[in-house]
PDB file of C-alpha atoms in Angstrom:
ATOM      1  CA  MET A 214      20.160  85.133 -45.802  1.00 44.00           C
ATOM      2  CA  LEU A 215      16.402  84.894 -46.291  1.00 46.00           C
ATOM      3  CA  GLY A 216      15.519  86.995 -49.301  1.00 48.00           C
ATOM      4  CA  SER A 217      12.236  88.596 -50.220  1.00 46.00           C
ATOM      5  CA  GLY A 218       9.677  86.166 -51.609  1.00 50.00           C
ATOM      6  CA  GLY A 219      10.927  83.275 -49.473  1.00 51.00           C
ATOM      7  CA  GLY A 220      14.025  82.593 -51.536  1.00 55.00           C
ATOM      8  CA  LEU A 221      17.551  82.448 -50.211  1.00 62.00           C
ATOM      9  CA  ALA A 222      20.173  85.095 -50.738  1.00 73.00           C
ATOM     10  CA  CYS A 223      23.582  84.069 -49.433  1.00 81.00           C
ATOM     11  CA  ARG A 224      26.586  86.180 -48.594  1.00 83.00           C
ATOM     12  CA  ASP A 225      30.025  84.889 -47.702  1.00 84.00           C
ATOM     13  CA  LEU A 226      31.868  86.122 -44.609  1.00 85.00           C
ATOM     14  CA  ALA A 227      34.543  87.495 -46.953  1.00 84.00           C
ATOM     15  CA  GLU A 228      31.969  90.074 -48.106  1.00 85.00           C
ATOM     16  CA  LEU A 229      31.363  91.300 -44.553  1.00 83.00           C
ATOM     17  CA  LYS A 230      34.085  93.373 -42.941  1.00 82.00           C
ATOM     18  CA  PRO A 231      35.357  93.613 -40.354  1.00 86.00           C
ATOM     19  CA  VAL A 232      34.722  90.063 -39.145  1.00 87.00           C
ATOM     20  CA  GLU A 233      35.446  89.116 -35.561  1.00 89.00           C
ATOM     21  CA  PRO A 234      36.261  85.371 -35.733  1.00 91.00           C
ATOM     22  CA  ILE A 235      34.172  83.097 -33.536  1.00 94.00           C
ATOM     23  CA  GLN A 236      36.227  80.752 -31.389  1.00 94.00           C
ATOM     24  CA  GLU A 237      35.339  77.071 -31.808  1.00 94.00           C
ATOM     25  CA  THR A 238      35.428  76.033 -28.167  1.00 96.00           C
ATOM     26  CA  GLY A 239      32.719  73.357 -28.298  1.00 97.00           C
ATOM     27  CA  ASP A 240      33.303  69.670 -27.668  1.00 96.00           C
ATOM     28  CA  THR A 241      30.954  68.575 -30.462  1.00 98.00           C
ATOM     29  CA  PHE A 242      30.265  69.468 -34.083  1.00 98.00           C
ATOM     30  CA  LEU A 243      26.820  70.694 -33.008  1.00 98.00           C
ATOM     31  CA  ALA A 244      28.220  72.951 -30.296  1.00 98.00           C
ATOM     32  CA  ASN A 245      30.735  74.566 -32.664  1.00 98.00           C
ATOM     33  CA  ALA A 246      28.211  75.040 -35.480  1.00 98.00           C
ATOM     34  CA  CYS A 247      25.825  76.720 -33.029  1.00 98.00           C
ATOM     35  CA  LEU A 248      28.583  78.934 -31.591  1.00 98.00           C
ATOM     36  CA  LYS A 249      29.483  80.181 -35.059  1.00 98.00           C
ATOM     37  CA  ALA A 250      25.903  80.635 -36.323  1.00 97.00           C
ATOM     38  CA  ARG A 251      24.852  82.448 -33.145  1.00 98.00           C
ATOM     39  CA  GLY A 252      27.995  84.587 -33.081  1.00 97.00           C
ATOM     40  CA  TYR A 253      27.884  85.692 -36.719  1.00 96.00           C
ATOM     41  CA  ALA A 254      24.121  86.300 -36.652  1.00 96.00           C
ATOM     42  CA  PHE A 255      24.506  88.502 -33.600  1.00 94.00           C
ATOM     43  CA  GLN A 256      27.614  90.221 -35.013  1.00 94.00           C
ATOM     44  CA  PHE A 257      25.992  91.155 -38.333  1.00 94.00           C
ATOM     45  CA  LYS A 258      22.316  91.284 -37.278  1.00 94.00           C
ATOM     46  CA  MET A 259      21.301  88.902 -40.062  1.00 93.00           C
ATOM     47  CA  TRP A 260      20.466  85.241 -40.566  1.00 94.00           C
ATOM     48  CA  ALA A 261      23.585  83.089 -40.371  1.00 95.00           C
ATOM     49  CA  LEU A 262      24.326  79.551 -41.438  1.00 96.00           C
ATOM     50  CA  ALA A 263      27.414  77.870 -40.011  1.00 97.00           C
ATOM     51  CA  ASP A 264      28.873  74.404 -40.122  1.00 96.00           C
ATOM     52  CA  ASP A 265      31.333  72.323 -38.230  1.00 98.00           C
ATOM     53  CA  SER A 266      32.649  69.138 -39.694  1.00 98.00           C
ATOM     54  CA  GLY A 267      35.407  66.612 -39.478  1.00 98.00           C
ATOM     55  CA  LEU A 268      36.459  63.000 -39.386  1.00 98.00           C
ATOM     56  CA  SER A 269      35.431  60.569 -36.664  1.00 98.00           C
ATOM     57  CA  VAL A 270      37.494  57.356 -36.496  1.00 98.00           C
ATOM     58  CA  ASP A 271      36.063  54.533 -34.365  1.00 98.00           C
ATOM     59  CA  ALA A 272      39.436  53.014 -33.454  1.00 98.00           C
ATOM     60  CA  LEU A 273      40.450  56.421 -32.048  1.00 98.00           C
ATOM     61  CA  GLY A 274      37.303  56.846 -29.972  1.00 98.00           C
ATOM     62  CA  GLY A 275      35.762  59.314 -32.446  1.00 98.00           C
ATOM     63  CA  LYS A 276      38.875  61.419 -32.847  1.00 98.00           C
ATOM     64  CA  PRO A 277      40.119  63.560 -34.516  1.00 98.00           C
ATOM     65  CA  GLY A 278      36.545  64.913 -34.415  1.00 98.00           C
ATOM     66  CA  VAL A 279      36.175  68.653 -33.849  1.00 97.00           C
ATOM     67  CA  VAL A 280      39.945  69.149 -34.116  1.00 97.00           C
ATOM     68  CA  SER A 281      40.301  67.314 -37.453  1.00 98.00           C
ATOM     69  CA  SER A 282      41.975  70.218 -39.248  1.00 96.00           C
ATOM     70  CA  ARG A 283      44.465  70.729 -36.386  1.00 96.00           C
ATOM     71  CA  TRP A 284      45.059  67.066 -35.473  1.00 98.00           C
ATOM     72  CA  ALA A 285      48.783  66.916 -36.282  1.00 97.00           C
ATOM     73  CA  GLN A 286      49.458  70.381 -34.906  1.00 97.00           C
ATOM     74  CA  LEU A 287      47.897  69.464 -31.560  1.00 97.00           C
ATOM     75  CA  HIS A 288      50.200  66.418 -31.411  1.00 97.00           C
ATOM     76  CA  GLY A 289      53.363  68.311 -32.333  1.00 97.00           C
ATOM     77  CA  ALA A 290      53.506  66.491 -35.680  1.00 97.00           C
ATOM     78  CA  GLY A 291      53.391  69.436 -38.089  1.00 97.00           C
ATOM     79  CA  GLU A 292      50.559  71.332 -39.733  1.00 97.00           C
ATOM     80  CA  GLY A 293      48.245  70.895 -42.685  1.00 97.00           C
ATOM     81  CA  ASP A 294      46.610  68.078 -44.592  1.00 97.00           C
ATOM     82  CA  ALA A 295      49.757  66.044 -45.287  1.00 96.00           C
ATOM     83  CA  ALA A 296      50.782  66.117 -41.623  1.00 98.00           C
ATOM     84  CA  ASN A 297      47.249  65.230 -40.480  1.00 98.00           C
ATOM     85  CA  ASN A 298      47.118  62.281 -42.859  1.00 98.00           C
ATOM     86  CA  ALA A 299      50.581  61.046 -41.885  1.00 98.00           C
ATOM     87  CA  LEU A 300      49.713  61.163 -38.178  1.00 98.00           C
ATOM     88  CA  LEU A 301      46.390  59.385 -38.724  1.00 98.00           C
ATOM     89  CA  LEU A 302      48.112  56.584 -40.672  1.00 98.00           C
ATOM     90  CA  GLU A 303      50.727  56.264 -37.941  1.00 98.00           C
ATOM     91  CA  GLN A 304      48.044  56.078 -35.231  1.00 98.00           C
ATOM     92  CA  LEU A 305      46.155  53.377 -37.148  1.00 98.00           C
ATOM     93  CA  GLN A 306      49.253  51.422 -38.192  1.00 97.00           C
ATOM     94  CA  SER A 307      48.446  48.359 -36.058  1.00 96.00           C
ATOM     95  CA  VAL A 308      44.653  48.563 -36.478  1.00 98.00           C
ATOM     96  CA  PRO A 309      43.280  45.749 -38.692  1.00 97.00           C
ATOM     97  CA  GLU A 310      41.333  46.610 -41.840  1.00 93.00           C
ATOM     98  CA  GLU A 311      37.943  45.622 -40.398  1.00 95.00           C
ATOM     99  CA  SER A 312      38.432  47.971 -37.424  1.00 97.00           C
ATOM    100  CA  ARG A 313      39.357  51.074 -39.440  1.00 98.00           C
ATOM    101  CA  THR A 314      35.756  52.295 -39.707  1.00 98.00           C
ATOM    102  CA  ALA A 315      35.157  56.038 -39.803  1.00 98.00           C
ATOM    103  CA  ARG A 316      32.777  58.718 -40.939  1.00 98.00           C
ATOM    104  CA  PHE A 317      32.867  62.281 -42.119  1.00 98.00           C
ATOM    105  CA  VAL A 318      30.331  64.334 -40.134  1.00 98.00           C
ATOM    106  CA  CYS A 319      28.874  67.768 -40.852  1.00 98.00           C
ATOM    107  CA  VAL A 320      26.486  69.705 -38.622  1.00 98.00           C
ATOM    108  CA  LEU A 321      24.810  72.884 -39.841  1.00 98.00           C
ATOM    109  CA  ALA A 322      23.190  75.477 -37.614  1.00 98.00           C
ATOM    110  CA  LEU A 323      20.881  78.276 -38.749  1.00 97.00           C
ATOM    111  CA  ALA A 324      20.468  81.311 -36.500  1.00 97.00           C
ATOM    112  CA  ASP A 325      18.074  84.234 -36.838  1.00 96.00           C
ATOM    113  CA  PRO A 326      19.322  87.855 -36.708  1.00 95.00           C
ATOM    114  CA  GLN A 327      19.001  87.869 -32.909  1.00 96.00           C
ATOM    115  CA  GLY A 328      21.384  84.912 -32.665  1.00 96.00           C
ATOM    116  CA  ARG A 329      18.751  82.307 -31.782  1.00 97.00           C
ATOM    117  CA  ILE A 330      19.370  78.860 -33.244  1.00 98.00           C
ATOM    118  CA  VAL A 331      16.343  78.074 -35.387  1.00 97.00           C
ATOM    119  CA  LEU A 332      17.343  74.800 -37.058  1.00 97.00           C
ATOM    120  CA  THR A 333      20.173  72.293 -37.080  1.00 98.00           C
ATOM    121  CA  ALA A 334      20.894  69.468 -39.498  1.00 98.00           C
ATOM    122  CA  ARG A 335      23.443  66.658 -39.526  1.00 98.00           C
ATOM    123  CA  GLY A 336      24.897  64.622 -42.358  1.00 98.00           C
ATOM    124  CA  ALA A 337      27.404  61.792 -42.351  1.00 98.00           C
ATOM    125  CA  VAL A 338      29.081  59.498 -44.823  1.00 98.00           C
ATOM    126  CA  GLU A 339      30.370  56.125 -43.613  1.00 98.00           C
ATOM    127  CA  GLY A 340      33.602  54.525 -44.708  1.00 98.00           C
ATOM    128  CA  ARG A 341      36.969  53.303 -43.558  1.00 98.00           C
ATOM    129  CA  ILE A 342      40.518  54.579 -43.441  1.00 98.00           C
ATOM    130  CA  LEU A 343      42.867  52.942 -45.955  1.00 98.00           C
ATOM    131  CA  GLN A 344      46.509  51.991 -45.336  1.00 96.00           C
ATOM    132  CA  GLY A 345      47.648  54.679 -47.791  1.00 95.00           C
ATOM    133  CA  ALA A 346      46.421  57.594 -49.888  1.00 96.00           C
ATOM    134  CA  ARG A 347      44.509  57.169 -53.145  1.00 96.00           C
ATOM    135  CA  GLY A 348      43.323  59.926 -55.466  1.00 95.00           C
ATOM    136  CA  SER A 349      44.241  63.541 -56.039  1.00 93.00           C
ATOM    137  CA  GLY A 350      40.926  65.357 -55.629  1.00 90.00           C
ATOM    138  CA  GLY A 351      39.349  66.863 -52.573  1.00 88.00           C
ATOM    139  CA  PHE A 352      41.292  67.937 -49.518  1.00 93.00           C
ATOM    140  CA  GLY A 353      42.011  66.940 -45.952  1.00 96.00           C
ATOM    141  CA  TYR A 354      41.518  63.259 -45.231  1.00 98.00           C
ATOM    142  CA  ASP A 355      39.818  62.580 -48.616  1.00 97.00           C
ATOM    143  CA  PRO A 356      42.704  60.452 -50.024  1.00 98.00           C
ATOM    144  CA  LEU A 357      42.493  58.086 -47.026  1.00 98.00           C
ATOM    145  CA  PHE A 358      38.703  57.815 -46.739  1.00 98.00           C
ATOM    146  CA  HIS A 359      37.190  54.878 -48.653  1.00 98.00           C
ATOM    147  CA  VAL A 360      33.422  55.413 -48.985  1.00 97.00           C
ATOM    148  CA  ASP A 361      31.211  52.463 -48.027  1.00 96.00           C
ATOM    149  CA  GLY A 362      29.491  51.034 -51.082  1.00 94.00           C
ATOM    150  CA  LEU A 363      31.885  52.670 -53.531  1.00 94.00           C
ATOM    151  CA  ALA A 364      35.175  51.320 -54.738  1.00 90.00           C
ATOM    152  CA  ARG A 365      36.837  54.712 -54.319  1.00 96.00           C
ATOM    153  CA  THR A 366      38.062  57.259 -51.825  1.00 97.00           C
ATOM    154  CA  THR A 367      36.458  60.679 -51.640  1.00 97.00           C
ATOM    155  CA  ALA A 368      39.624  61.997 -53.356  1.00 97.00           C
ATOM    156  CA  GLU A 369      38.873  59.720 -56.340  1.00 97.00           C
ATOM    157  CA  LEU A 370      35.299  60.930 -56.798  1.00 96.00           C
ATOM    158  CA  PRO A 371      34.407  63.609 -59.345  1.00 94.00           C
ATOM    159  CA  PRO A 372      32.966  66.691 -57.565  1.00 93.00           C
ATOM    160  CA  VAL A 373      29.355  66.021 -58.612  1.00 94.00           C
ATOM    161  CA  GLU A 374      29.496  62.453 -57.281  1.00 93.00           C
ATOM    162  CA  LYS A 375      31.284  63.525 -54.108  1.00 94.00           C
ATOM    163  CA  HIS A 376      28.645  66.178 -53.331  1.00 92.00           C
ATOM    164  CA  ALA A 377      25.888  63.616 -53.855  1.00 93.00           C
ATOM    165  CA  VAL A 378      27.264  61.331 -51.109  1.00 95.00           C
ATOM    166  CA  SER A 379      29.164  63.769 -48.886  1.00 95.00           C
ATOM    167  CA  HIS A 380      28.401  64.676 -45.298  1.00 97.00           C
ATOM    168  CA  ARG A 381      28.014  68.352 -46.266  1.00 95.00           C
ATOM    169  CA  GLY A 382      25.712  67.556 -49.158  1.00 95.00           C
ATOM    170  CA  LYS A 383      23.522  65.400 -46.916  1.00 97.00           C
ATOM    171  CA  ALA A 384      23.425  68.066 -44.189  1.00 97.00           C
ATOM    172  CA  LEU A 385      22.500  70.787 -46.692  1.00 95.00           C
ATOM    173  CA  ARG A 386      19.714  68.703 -48.233  1.00 95.00           C
ATOM    174  CA  ARG A 387      18.357  67.948 -44.744  1.00 97.00           C
ATOM    175  CA  LEU A 388      18.498  71.622 -43.759  1.00 96.00           C
ATOM    176  CA  ARG A 389      16.638  72.627 -46.916  1.00 94.00           C
ATOM    177  CA  GLU A 390      13.939  70.073 -46.020  1.00 95.00           C
ATOM    178  CA  LEU A 391      13.658  71.451 -42.489  1.00 95.00           C
ATOM    179  CA  MET A 392      13.566  75.052 -43.737  1.00 93.00           C
ATOM    180  CA  SER A 393      10.790  74.203 -46.166  1.00 92.00           C
ATOM    181  CA  LYS A 394       8.739  72.464 -43.422  1.00 93.00           C
ATOM    182  CA  ALA A 395       9.257  75.484 -41.147  1.00 91.00           C
ATOM    183  CA  GLY A 396       8.196  77.908 -43.889  1.00 90.00           C
ATOM    184  CA  LEU A 397      11.624  79.533 -44.043  1.00 87.00           C
ATOM    185  CA  ALA A 398      12.299  78.801 -47.711  1.00 72.00           C
ATOM    186  CA  GLY A 399      10.276  78.160 -50.787  1.00 57.00           C
TER     187      GLY A 399
END
């Protein structure tokens, strides 16, 4: 990951074969990001950057959280984005508008080639869950997530605008800052 001259050279897992998947057994975004970064760094003997992210809904006690992508499946309500969204709307059906607060969270973990976690960074975007879907962009819970301070859901934002306010964008910018301060990137 760290190239010569202090720059970054990234490779996707798809380029590295065979890949032994890392099980996400952590209870937090941080734990899962660290598991994956540590595991892939150790597996390939190179720097590894991993993330874990998802949706945290206050009225559900922070759930779906680390199981956001499997929320409906874990409740026997189908699989995939449409099923996840339908279940979330059903679970929030009687929750008043002012109590539908939520956030998308992303945690990044950077591990050295020995599998030691060197840096972590977190990003979040605050919003609320709407009564129904709006927009056709993005994926996952994007059509239901109304961003605080914007009059749109993340599914209604053009990609450039979404990346500027997203949890992943914020986490990546924070990690770059931390890497620069630590002398890991130019």
